[in-house]
Structure formats: structure tokens, C-alpha cells
Coordinates of C-alpha atoms in Angstrom, one line a residue:
X16 CA 132.3 49.2 92.0
X17 CA 134.8 46.4 91.3
X18 CA 133.7 43.0 90.0
X19 CA 135.3 41.3 92.9
X20 CA 133.4 43.4 95.4
X21 CA 130.1 42.6 93.7
X22 CA 130.8 38.9 93.6
X23 CA 131.6 38.6 97.3
X24 CA 129.0 41.1 98.5
X25 CA 126.9 39.9 101.5
X26 CA 124.8 43.1 101.5
X27 CA 123.6 45.6 98.9
X28 CA 124.5 48.6 101.2
X29 CA 126.3 48.8 104.5
X30 CA 125.8 52.1 106.5
X31 CA 128.3 53.0 109.2
X32 CA 127.5 55.6 111.8
X33 CA 126.0 56.6 115.1
X34 CA 122.4 56.0 115.8
X35 CA 120.8 57.7 118.8
X36 CA 117.5 57.5 120.7
X37 CA 115.5 60.6 119.6
X38 CA 113.0 62.3 121.9
X39 CA 110.3 63.9 119.8
X40 CA 108.2 66.7 121.3
X41 CA 104.6 66.2 122.0
X42 CA 103.8 69.7 120.9
X43 CA 105.5 72.7 119.2
X44 CA 107.4 75.1 121.2
X45 CA 110.7 75.7 123.0
X46 CA 112.4 72.7 124.6
X47 CA 111.9 74.5 127.9
X48 CA 108.1 74.5 127.3
X49 CA 107.5 71.0 125.9
X50 CA 105.8 68.9 128.6
X51 CA 106.6 65.5 127.2
X52 CA 108.5 63.6 124.5
X53 CA 107.9 60.4 122.5
X54 CA 110.8 58.1 121.8
X55 CA 112.1 57.4 118.4
X56 CA 115.4 56.5 116.6
X57 CA 117.7 58.9 114.7
X58 CA 120.9 58.8 112.9
X59 CA 121.7 59.7 109.3
X60 CA 123.3 56.4 108.4
X61 CA 120.8 54.1 110.2
X62 CA 118.0 56.2 108.6
X63 CA 119.4 55.3 105.2
X64 CA 119.7 51.7 106.1
X65 CA 116.1 51.5 107.4
X66 CA 114.7 53.1 104.2
X67 CA 116.7 50.8 101.9
X68 CA 115.7 47.7 103.8
X69 CA 112.0 48.8 103.7
X70 CA 112.5 49.2 100.0
X71 CA 113.5 45.6 99.6
X72 CA 117.3 45.8 99.6
X73 CA 119.8 43.9 101.8
X74 CA 120.9 46.7 104.1
X75 CA 123.2 46.4 107.1
X76 CA 123.9 48.9 109.8
X77 CA 127.3 48.9 111.5
X78 CA 127.6 50.9 114.7
X79 CA 128.4 50.9 118.3
X80 CA 125.9 51.3 121.2
X81 CA 126.0 51.1 124.9
X82 CA 125.2 47.9 126.9
X83 CA 122.1 49.7 128.1
X84 CA 118.3 49.8 127.5
X85 CA 118.6 52.6 124.9
X86 CA 121.1 50.4 123.0
X87 CA 118.6 47.5 123.2
X88 CA 115.9 49.8 121.8
X89 CA 118.0 51.1 118.9
X90 CA 119.1 47.6 117.8
X91 CA 115.6 46.2 118.0
X92 CA 113.9 49.2 116.3
X93 CA 116.4 49.3 113.4
X94 CA 116.2 45.5 113.0
X95 CA 112.4 45.9 112.9
X96 CA 112.8 47.7 109.5
X97 CA 114.5 44.6 108.1
X98 CA 118.1 45.9 108.6
X99 CA 120.8 43.4 109.4
X100 CA 122.2 44.6 112.8
X101 CA 124.5 41.6 113.4
X102 CA 127.6 43.7 113.1
X103 CA 126.6 46.2 115.8
X104 CA 129.0 46.2 118.8
X105 CA 128.0 46.8 122.4
X106 CA 130.3 49.0 124.6
X107 CA 130.2 48.1 128.3
X108 CA 131.8 51.4 129.4
X109 CA 130.1 54.1 127.3
X110 CA 126.4 55.0 126.9
X111 CA 124.2 55.1 123.9
X112 CA 123.8 58.7 122.7
X113 CA 120.4 60.5 123.0
X114 CA 119.0 63.8 121.8
X115 CA 116.0 66.0 122.1
X116 CA 114.6 68.3 119.4
X117 CA 111.8 70.7 118.8
X118 CA 109.1 70.3 116.2
X119 CA 110.1 73.2 114.0
X120 CA 112.0 73.1 110.7
X121 CA 115.7 72.5 111.2
X122 CA 116.4 75.4 108.9
X123 CA 114.7 78.0 111.1
X124 CA 116.2 79.9 114.1
X125 CA 113.4 78.4 116.3
X126 CA 114.7 74.9 115.9
X127 CA 116.5 73.5 118.9
X128 CA 118.5 70.3 119.4
X129 CA 120.0 69.1 122.6
X130 CA 122.6 66.4 122.0
X131 CA 123.8 64.1 124.8
X132 CA 126.4 62.2 122.8
X133 CA 129.8 63.3 124.1
X134 CA 131.7 60.2 125.1
X135 CA 129.0 57.9 123.6
X136 CA 129.7 54.3 122.5
X137 CA 129.7 55.4 118.9
X138 CA 132.4 58.0 119.4
X139 CA 134.8 55.1 120.3
X140 CA 134.6 53.5 116.8
X141 CA 138.0 53.2 115.3
X142 CA 139.9 51.2 112.7
X143 CA 140.7 48.7 115.5
X144 CA 137.2 47.8 116.7
X145 CA 134.8 47.8 113.8
X146 CA 134.2 44.6 111.7
X147 CA 136.0 45.3 108.4
X148 CA 134.7 42.1 106.8
X149 CA 131.2 43.5 107.2
X150 CA 132.1 46.9 105.9
X151 CA 133.9 45.8 102.8
X152 CA 131.8 42.8 101.6
X153 CA 129.0 45.0 100.2
X154 CA 128.1 46.6 96.9
X155 CA 127.9 50.1 98.5
X156 CA 129.4 51.5 101.7
X157 CA 127.5 54.6 102.9
X158 CA 129.2 57.1 105.1
X159 CA 128.6 60.6 106.4
X160 CA 130.5 63.6 107.6
X161 CA 128.7 63.3 111.0
X162 CA 130.8 60.3 111.9
X163 CA 134.0 62.1 111.1
X164 CA 133.1 64.8 113.7
X165 CA 132.5 62.4 116.6
X166 CA 136.1 61.8 117.6
X167 CA 139.6 61.5 116.3
X168 CA 139.2 57.7 116.2
X169 CA 136.1 58.0 114.1
X170 CA 137.8 60.3 111.7
X171 CA 140.7 57.9 111.4
X172 CA 138.2 55.2 110.6
X173 CA 136.6 57.2 107.8
X174 CA 140.0 58.1 106.4
X175 CA 140.9 54.4 106.3
X176 CA 137.6 53.3 104.7
X177 CA 137.9 55.9 101.9
X178 CA 141.5 55.1 101.1
X179 CA 142.1 53.4 97.7
X180 CA 142.2 49.6 98.1
X181 CA 141.7 46.6 95.8
X182 CA 138.1 45.4 95.6
X183 CA 136.8 48.5 97.5
X184 CA 133.0 48.8 97.4
X185 CA 131.4 51.9 95.9
X186 CA 131.9 54.6 98.6
X187 CA 128.8 56.8 99.1
X188 CA 129.5 59.9 101.2
X189 CA 126.9 62.4 102.5
X190 CA 128.8 65.6 103.5
X191 CA 126.3 66.4 106.3
X192 CA 128.1 69.4 107.5
X193 CA 127.2 70.0 111.2
X194 CA 129.3 72.8 112.5
X195 CA 128.2 72.3 116.1
X196 CA 129.6 68.8 116.2
X197 CA 133.2 69.8 115.5
X198 CA 135.5 70.5 118.4
X199 CA 137.2 73.9 118.8
X200 CA 140.3 74.2 116.6
X201 CA 139.3 71.3 114.3
X202 CA 139.1 72.1 110.6
X203 CA 135.8 70.4 109.9
X204 CA 135.2 71.8 106.4
X205 CA 138.7 70.8 105.2
X206 CA 138.2 67.3 106.6
X207 CA 134.9 66.9 104.9
X208 CA 136.3 68.1 101.6
X209 CA 139.1 65.6 101.8
X210 CA 136.7 62.7 102.5
X211 CA 134.5 63.8 99.6
X212 CA 137.5 63.8 97.3
X213 CA 138.2 60.2 98.1
X214 CA 134.5 59.0 97.6
X215 CA 132.8 57.7 94.5
X216 CA 129.3 59.1 95.0
X217 CA 128.9 62.4 97.0
X218 CA 125.7 64.1 98.3
X219 CA 126.1 67.8 99.3
X220 CA 123.7 70.6 99.7
X221 CA 124.3 73.8 97.8
X222 CA 123.8 75.7 101.0
X223 CA 126.2 73.6 103.0
X224 CA 128.9 73.8 100.3
X225 CA 128.7 77.6 100.5
X226 CA 128.8 77.5 104.3
X227 CA 131.6 75.0 104.6
X228 CA 133.8 75.8 101.7
X229 CA 132.7 79.3 100.5
X230 CA 131.7 77.7 97.1
X231 CA 128.5 78.8 95.5
X232 CA 126.7 77.3 92.5
X233 CA 126.6 73.8 91.1
X234 CA 129.4 74.3 88.6
X235 CA 131.7 75.7 91.2
X236 CA 130.9 72.8 93.5
X237 CA 131.8 70.4 90.8
X238 CA 135.0 72.2 90.2
X239 CA 135.9 71.9 93.9
X240 CA 135.0 68.1 93.7
X241 CA 136.1 66.8 90.4
X242 CA 137.0 63.3 91.6
X243 CA 133.7 61.6 92.5
X244 CA 132.1 59.7 89.6
X245 CA 128.7 61.0 90.7
X246 CA 128.2 64.3 92.5
X247 CA 124.6 65.1 93.7
X248 CA 124.1 68.8 94.5
X249 CA 120.9 69.3 96.5
X250 CA 119.4 72.7 95.8
X251 CA 116.3 72.7 98.1
X252 CA 113.1 73.8 96.4
X253 CA 115.0 74.0 93.1
X254 CA 115.7 70.3 93.0
X255 CA 119.0 68.6 92.4
X256 CA 121.7 68.7 89.9
X257 CA 123.7 65.5 89.3
X258 CA 127.1 65.4 87.7
X259 CA 127.9 61.9 86.4
X260 CA 131.1 61.1 84.7
X261 CA 130.7 59.4 81.3
X262 CA 133.7 58.9 79.0
X263 CA 135.9 61.9 79.2
X264 CA 133.4 64.4 80.7
X265 CA 130.3 65.0 82.8
X266 CA 126.7 64.5 82.0
X267 CA 124.7 67.1 83.9
X268 CA 121.2 66.2 84.9
X269 CA 118.9 68.6 86.7
X270 CA 115.7 67.2 88.3
X271 CA 113.1 69.5 89.9
X272 CA 111.8 68.9 93.3
X273 CA 108.2 67.7 93.9
X274 CA 105.5 69.8 95.4
X275 CA 104.9 68.3 98.9
X276 CA 102.3 69.1 101.6
X277 CA 105.0 69.0 104.4
X278 CA 104.0 67.6 107.8
X279 CA 107.5 67.7 109.3
X280 CA 110.7 68.9 107.6
X281 CA 113.1 66.3 109.1
X282 CA 114.8 63.3 107.6
X283 CA 114.4 64.3 104.0
X284 CA 118.1 64.4 103.2
X285 CA 118.7 60.8 104.5
X286 CA 115.5 59.6 102.6
X287 CA 116.7 61.3 99.4
X288 CA 120.1 59.5 99.7
X289 CA 118.3 56.2 100.3
X290 CA 116.1 56.7 97.2
X291 CA 119.0 57.6 95.0
X292 CA 121.0 54.6 96.3
X293 CA 118.1 52.3 95.7
X294 CA 117.8 53.3 92.1
X295 CA 121.6 53.2 91.7
X296 CA 121.6 49.6 92.9
X297 CA 118.9 48.9 90.2
X298 CA 121.1 50.6 87.6
X299 CA 118.3 53.1 86.7
X300 CA 119.1 56.2 84.6
X301 CA 120.4 59.2 86.5
X302 CA 117.2 61.1 86.1
X303 CA 115.2 58.3 87.7
X304 CA 117.7 57.9 90.5
X305 CA 117.1 61.6 91.4
X306 CA 113.4 61.2 91.0
X307 CA 113.4 58.2 93.3
X308 CA 115.4 60.3 95.8
X309 CA 112.7 63.0 95.6
X310 CA 109.9 60.4 96.1
X311 CA 111.6 58.8 99.1
X312 CA 112.1 62.3 100.6
X313 CA 108.4 63.1 100.0
X314 CA 107.4 60.0 101.9
X315 CA 109.3 61.2 105.0
X316 CA 108.2 64.8 104.6
X317 CA 104.5 63.8 104.8
X318 CA 104.8 62.0 108.2
X319 CA 105.7 63.4 111.6
X320 CA 108.9 61.5 112.2
X321 CA 112.3 60.8 110.5
X322 CA 111.3 57.4 109.1
X323 CA 108.4 55.9 107.2
X324 CA 107.8 53.1 104.8
X325 CA 108.5 54.0 101.2
X326 CA 105.9 53.7 98.4
X327 CA 105.6 50.3 96.8
X328 CA 108.4 49.9 94.2
X329 CA 106.1 49.5 91.2
X330 CA 104.1 52.6 92.2
X331 CA 107.3 54.7 92.7
X332 CA 108.5 53.5 89.3
X333 CA 105.3 54.7 87.6
X334 CA 105.7 58.1 89.2
X335 CA 109.4 58.3 88.3
X336 CA 108.6 57.5 84.7
X337 CA 106.2 60.4 84.2
X338 CA 107.0 62.9 81.5
X339 CA 108.5 66.2 82.6
X340 CA 105.2 68.0 82.4
X341 CA 103.4 65.5 84.6
X342 CA 106.3 65.3 87.0
X343 CA 106.2 69.1 87.3
X344 CA 102.5 69.2 88.3
X345 CA 102.6 66.3 90.7
X346 CA 101.7 67.1 94.3
X347 CA 102.0 64.7 97.2
X348 CA 100.3 64.8 100.6
X349 CA 99.9 62.7 103.7
X350 CA 99.0 59.1 102.8
X351 CA 100.3 59.2 99.3
X352 CA 102.7 56.3 99.7
X353 CA 99.8 53.8 100.0
X354 CA 98.1 55.3 96.9
X355 CA 97.3 53.2 93.9
X356 CA 97.4 56.0 91.4
X357 CA 93.9 57.2 92.1
X358 CA 94.4 58.3 95.7
X359 CA 93.2 61.9 96.2
X360 CA 96.5 62.7 98.0
X361 CA 98.4 62.3 94.7
X362 CA 97.3 65.2 92.6
X363 CA 98.2 66.5 89.2
X364 CA 97.2 70.2 89.2

């Protein structure tokens, strides 16, 4: 990031995107069979902002919600994590988006999501109605491919924010390929690739790179995305591979995943991005950035919802500093984030 951006920064990270009211099932099963739902909040970018604020960073969420009760709930709930919501705009004519989901793993065929976000307030975001001063006076601006899929105006906004400009903050971009969000005839994969080319730090899953671009394997993904200074390829149970440019070439760092007693397999990708960004802001080594990403993801995987408080920083730092053998035998279960190092839910086996 440029020195001028760092000197004038009013936030550590600004996250731009749609947040929605999420209705979580009271029990497993098909949406048709679930008798009741609990209310939560959901949105890739606001999830990252909440996790970063809970970890002690100055995080701001920029979005657009309806002038309705659901919009009130979102702003209040996200602010409750310590996120600055002063730049959120209210739309008097469009509603806040909502969605319902089942309790099953998103990767399985049994997982169902019913979105009610068409014509939402967030879909009206454009270069003409978002507060650019808030978006650009930050150390890191975090974006995602979900926003690009919401509308032509949202896509124009992301194109503008990722364009080269003096004093631009570090642009963090999570590809977040969601085929179901793109309208018929739109070239979603090509759009996402173009946005990733223009970003400084990119998060992409190995599986989504293959689905979107027909590219398989970490080296091939890096060949398709040579521009970002840091490319994080998420490889599921195999961990992550990070390509970081140093001098004239790449340093390649592979960090295994943790063994986790999973309660709900949702929100891990956003939590990983938050952990990686948190460690990036602290200028930690690449290996530790990836480990903090894994630890933040483990915090979310061991609770029922999309969000939870992270482990205390000093405790996470101790775990991230373990030698490779100890890291490889670490196992985390529910309650581990409040452990003091002797908690039975943090096991070396």
C-alpha cells in the first residue's frame, strides 16, 4: 500500500458489500420441512469486517440497506461487533435483502439457500452513490465477487475501485464465485478474473478456479493470475498455498489445515480472509498469516452460525508460532477460542 494511503487512513480495513438478514433453521432438513428459523446476519464482506473488529482492528463496513426493520437490525448487529457503520446508506425505495438456508454443508447436494435479494437496496450501489472518501482512506479495501454479480451498477463500482489510482489502498479481493447470482448471458467467470487481475491480494479456492476458469492446480492458478502481489489458493482439507512476490519472483508457502471438530461448515472462507488480513495488517510472516487464517476459520467452524468471537490475540499468536510438528497434530473443538492453552478442547494428538 502506498505511504500516502497509510498516513491518511481512517480505518485499517473497509469492507464493501451486501449484508442480508439470514434465517437459520431450527433443525436439519429440507427448507420445506423446517418448522422455524432464527434470525442472524450474513454477508461475506460484513462477516470479514465483524471478525476484524472483534480481533481489535479498526474495521468499517460500507453498504446499502433498506429503510426498514431488517436494515435497522443489520446496522445494529454489525455495529455490535465494533464495526464502524457510519458510511452505510439507507434506501427509501428498495428493501433489505434476506435469505433462508438449511443446516447442511454448503458443499453437499442437500444444502438449500433461498435468496430474496433481487432489487435489494445493496443492488443499487454504484460509483455515484457510495462514499468514496470512506472507501479510499483505509489501509486495506476488501471486496468480493459477490458484489460484482448483484447488478451492472455494482459491477461498475468494483471496476472503478480496482482501477489504478494514486494513493490507492491495498485491494483485497475474494473471488467468491457464485454461479447462481449471475444473470443469464453474463460472463461471470471472465468478470471475476478481470477483477482479480487488478487486485493486490486475492483469495480463491482451488475448486472454484477450476469451476470458473477451467484451471486446475496451484501453479496453473498462479499462471492465470500473475499480477497480484499475494495470491492465496485455498485447497480445502489440504490447506492453503500462498504465492507472495518478493524481488523478481514468487515465494511459495504451503500451510496445512487444522484438524477441527466441525459444528457447522459455514462462514469459514470469510473467517479465513479476516484472519489472513489481520496478520497482514500486523506485518507477520506469510506462514503466520495463513495460520491465523486457519485459526479464525476454526473459530467459526466450531460454532453453529457464520460469526463468532476470535481467540484472544496472544493465544492465537502462541498457536500460530508452534513448530510444524505441533501444528500438524493440533486439533480444535467447540470452546477452544476461550482456552488458555490447557483447555481440553485444544488437543495435541
